[in-house]
Amino acid sequence: MNCDFVHVFLLSLLITFSFVSTSGEVVDCSDLGIRINKFELDSPVKDLIWLENEVVFILTNERNLYRSDNDGRTFANVMSFLENSQEAEPRFQSGVLAMYPSDSDPARVFFQGGGTVHWVTYDGGKSYLTRRIGLTLSGVKVHPRRADRLLAARLNDRCLGLTQARLAWRGAQHG
């Protein structure tokens, strides 16, 4: 059996098991040259993003958001910092549905809520601004070079522009 395959397989297993152990437990995998911190989350990982300055966000299947400011060695649940994130609006889900980091601003992330409330951070998650736009979103794309712009889709023809001061909707023009 190929030795490289065995090492990759073991590394994959170790990373998989790192999300199912008790909180704060540390495993030393010196024979592979890695160290893994184990911690518990409320459910399996749905998405994760790694920003500059050692910031990592994890979004779980239960729509909870976790943040690390030390390259993933420890994580804290940050839902209490997202205003109205635990209050489900009628017909909608509570929590965070998706994360959209900006390619042009490494500290900026748009967090799509389950209803009409969404959040944005401009400082890598040190603070969060609540955006009440009155519409649910079905998809978001952040502009690749202009961090203050994003497109958001809904079942009607509207596009959303995000600036630090406000959100602005415009109807899509057909032509």
mmCIF file of C-alpha atoms in Angstrom, residues 1-141:
data_model
loop_
_atom_site.group_PDB
_atom_site.id
_atom_site.type_symbol
_atom_site.label_atom_id
_atom_site.label_comp_id
_atom_site.label_asym_id
_atom_site.label_seq_id
_atom_site.Cartn_x
_atom_site.Cartn_y
_atom_site.Cartn_z
ATOM 1 C CA MET A 1 0.000 0.000 0.000
ATOM 2 C CA ASN A 2 1.276 3.462 -0.879
ATOM 3 C CA CYS A 3 2.712 5.205 2.215
ATOM 4 C CA ASP A 4 1.565 8.669 1.047
ATOM 5 C CA PHE A 5 -2.010 7.380 0.758
ATOM 6 C CA VAL A 6 -1.884 6.048 4.329
ATOM 7 C CA HIS A 7 -0.610 9.394 5.684
ATOM 8 C CA VAL A 8 -3.290 11.352 3.797
ATOM 9 C CA PHE A 9 -5.951 8.905 4.987
ATOM 10 C CA LEU A 10 -4.759 9.174 8.616
ATOM 11 C CA LEU A 11 -4.644 12.956 8.400
ATOM 12 C CA SER A 12 -8.199 12.977 7.025
ATOM 13 C CA LEU A 13 -9.364 10.745 9.871
ATOM 14 C CA LEU A 14 -7.661 12.918 12.477
ATOM 15 C CA ILE A 15 -9.235 16.061 11.070
ATOM 16 C CA THR A 16 -12.652 14.357 10.964
ATOM 17 C CA PHE A 17 -12.353 13.215 14.580
ATOM 18 C CA SER A 18 -11.176 16.657 15.708
ATOM 19 C CA PHE A 19 -14.784 17.856 15.634
ATOM 20 C CA VAL A 20 -16.293 15.086 17.776
ATOM 21 C CA SER A 21 -14.279 15.010 20.960
ATOM 22 C CA THR A 22 -14.646 16.741 24.290
ATOM 23 C CA SER A 23 -14.069 20.464 24.574
ATOM 24 C CA GLY A 24 -10.490 21.643 25.001
ATOM 25 C CA GLU A 25 -8.826 18.231 24.598
ATOM 26 C CA VAL A 26 -5.502 18.380 22.748
ATOM 27 C CA VAL A 27 -4.023 15.518 20.754
ATOM 28 C CA ASP A 28 -0.314 15.436 19.885
ATOM 29 C CA CYS A 29 0.264 13.817 16.506
ATOM 30 C CA SER A 30 4.019 14.316 16.489
ATOM 31 C CA ASP A 31 4.640 11.360 14.190
ATOM 32 C CA LEU A 32 2.713 13.254 11.488
ATOM 33 C CA GLY A 33 4.132 16.629 12.493
ATOM 34 C CA ILE A 34 0.747 18.139 13.385
ATOM 35 C CA ARG A 35 -1.118 19.102 16.528
ATOM 36 C CA ILE A 36 -4.923 19.011 16.631
ATOM 37 C CA ASN A 37 -7.175 20.749 19.129
ATOM 38 C CA LYS A 38 -10.488 19.014 19.673
ATOM 39 C CA PHE A 39 -13.698 20.781 20.617
ATOM 40 C CA GLU A 40 -17.434 20.197 20.472
ATOM 41 C CA LEU A 41 -19.859 22.010 18.221
ATOM 42 C CA ASP A 42 -23.651 21.879 18.353
ATOM 43 C CA SER A 43 -23.822 19.997 15.024
ATOM 44 C CA PRO A 44 -21.664 19.075 12.002
ATOM 45 C CA VAL A 45 -19.782 21.789 10.134
ATOM 46 C CA LYS A 46 -21.684 23.286 7.200
ATOM 47 C CA ASP A 47 -19.015 25.805 6.134
ATOM 48 C CA LEU A 48 -15.800 27.378 7.342
ATOM 49 C CA ILE A 49 -13.773 30.372 6.220
ATOM 50 C CA TRP A 50 -10.298 31.502 7.133
ATOM 51 C CA LEU A 51 -9.564 35.231 7.140
ATOM 52 C CA GLU A 52 -6.336 37.118 7.693
ATOM 53 C CA ASN A 53 -5.047 37.815 11.199
ATOM 54 C CA GLU A 54 -5.719 34.257 12.397
ATOM 55 C CA VAL A 55 -9.546 34.619 12.220
ATOM 56 C CA VAL A 56 -11.594 31.512 11.392
ATOM 57 C CA PHE A 57 -15.386 31.237 11.229
ATOM 58 C CA ILE A 58 -17.313 27.958 11.418
ATOM 59 C CA LEU A 59 -20.991 27.711 10.484
ATOM 60 C CA THR A 60 -22.794 24.584 11.681
ATOM 61 C CA ASN A 61 -25.807 22.742 10.288
ATOM 62 C CA GLU A 62 -27.815 24.091 13.245
ATOM 63 C CA ARG A 63 -27.128 27.630 11.861
ATOM 64 C CA ASN A 64 -24.786 28.621 14.709
ATOM 65 C CA LEU A 65 -21.680 30.710 14.100
ATOM 66 C CA TYR A 66 -18.356 30.137 15.863
ATOM 67 C CA ARG A 67 -15.281 32.391 15.675
ATOM 68 C CA SER A 68 -11.611 31.811 16.412
ATOM 69 C CA ASP A 69 -9.019 34.569 16.631
ATOM 70 C CA ASN A 70 -6.068 32.166 17.013
ATOM 71 C CA ASP A 71 -6.059 30.147 13.769
ATOM 72 C CA GLY A 72 -8.647 27.666 15.033
ATOM 73 C CA ARG A 73 -6.981 26.599 18.263
ATOM 74 C CA THR A 74 -10.070 27.712 20.209
ATOM 75 C CA PHE A 75 -13.567 28.757 19.132
ATOM 76 C CA ALA A 76 -16.357 30.773 20.723
ATOM 77 C CA ASN A 77 -20.033 30.782 19.787
ATOM 78 C CA VAL A 78 -20.781 34.351 18.634
ATOM 79 C CA MET A 79 -24.550 34.087 18.142
ATOM 80 C CA SER A 80 -25.188 36.396 21.106
ATOM 81 C CA PHE A 81 -23.359 39.167 19.205
ATOM 82 C CA LEU A 82 -25.688 38.833 16.189
ATOM 83 C CA GLU A 83 -28.762 40.865 17.052
ATOM 84 C CA ASN A 84 -32.022 38.900 16.646
ATOM 85 C CA SER A 85 -30.147 35.799 15.430
ATOM 86 C CA GLN A 86 -31.991 33.437 17.770
ATOM 87 C CA GLU A 87 -35.460 34.866 17.115
ATOM 88 C CA ALA A 88 -37.184 33.146 14.230
ATOM 89 C CA GLU A 89 -39.476 35.364 12.206
ATOM 90 C CA PRO A 90 -42.782 33.809 11.158
ATOM 91 C CA ARG A 91 -42.200 31.415 8.215
ATOM 92 C CA PHE A 92 -38.398 31.767 8.486
ATOM 93 C CA GLN A 93 -35.514 30.064 10.282
ATOM 94 C CA SER A 94 -33.403 31.633 12.998
ATOM 95 C CA GLY A 95 -29.630 31.732 12.862
ATOM 96 C CA VAL A 96 -27.078 32.115 10.089
ATOM 97 C CA LEU A 97 -27.671 30.330 6.773
ATOM 98 C CA ALA A 98 -24.475 31.257 4.918
ATOM 99 C CA MET A 99 -21.219 33.223 5.097
ATOM 100 C CA TYR A 100 -19.844 35.355 2.259
ATOM 101 C CA PRO A 101 -16.302 36.675 2.775
ATOM 102 C CA SER A 102 -14.995 39.533 0.648
ATOM 103 C CA ASP A 103 -12.028 38.773 -1.610
ATOM 104 C CA SER A 104 -11.031 42.446 -1.687
ATOM 105 C CA ASP A 105 -11.377 43.176 2.057
ATOM 106 C CA PRO A 106 -10.038 40.316 4.192
ATOM 107 C CA ALA A 107 -11.817 41.543 7.334
ATOM 108 C CA ARG A 108 -15.303 41.841 5.790
ATOM 109 C CA VAL A 109 -17.892 39.040 5.840
ATOM 110 C CA PHE A 110 -21.613 39.149 5.055
ATOM 111 C CA PHE A 111 -23.692 36.669 7.080
ATOM 112 C CA GLN A 112 -27.014 35.679 5.540
ATOM 113 C CA GLY A 113 -29.767 35.216 8.113
ATOM 114 C CA GLY A 114 -32.634 32.797 7.858
ATOM 115 C CA GLY A 115 -35.216 35.568 7.522
ATOM 116 C CA THR A 116 -35.078 39.280 6.782
ATOM 117 C CA VAL A 117 -32.263 40.099 9.238
ATOM 118 C CA HIS A 118 -28.640 39.724 8.132
ATOM 119 C CA TRP A 119 -25.257 40.806 9.539
ATOM 120 C CA VAL A 120 -21.924 42.119 8.341
ATOM 121 C CA THR A 121 -18.546 42.468 10.004
ATOM 122 C CA TYR A 122 -15.941 44.931 8.784
ATOM 123 C CA ASP A 123 -13.299 43.931 11.339
ATOM 124 C CA GLY A 124 -13.044 40.148 11.161
ATOM 125 C CA GLY A 125 -15.779 39.544 13.716
ATOM 126 C CA LYS A 126 -14.726 41.895 16.502
ATOM 127 C CA SER A 127 -18.101 43.574 15.928
ATOM 128 C CA TYR A 128 -21.228 42.901 13.848
ATOM 129 C CA LEU A 129 -23.717 45.284 12.262
ATOM 130 C CA THR A 130 -27.323 44.171 11.883
ATOM 131 C CA ARG A 131 -28.960 44.730 8.496
ATOM 132 C CA ARG A 132 -32.745 44.608 8.428
ATOM 133 C CA ILE A 133 -33.633 44.632 4.767
ATOM 134 C CA GLY A 134 -37.142 43.256 4.934
ATOM 135 C CA LEU A 135 -36.457 40.531 2.366
ATOM 136 C CA THR A 136 -35.222 36.973 2.518
ATOM 137 C CA LEU A 137 -32.273 36.168 0.276
ATOM 138 C CA SER A 138 -31.829 33.116 -1.909
ATOM 139 C CA GLY A 139 -28.237 33.795 -2.911
ATOM 140 C CA VAL A 140 -25.414 36.307 -2.448
ATOM 141 C CA LYS A 141 -22.272 37.131 -4.420
#
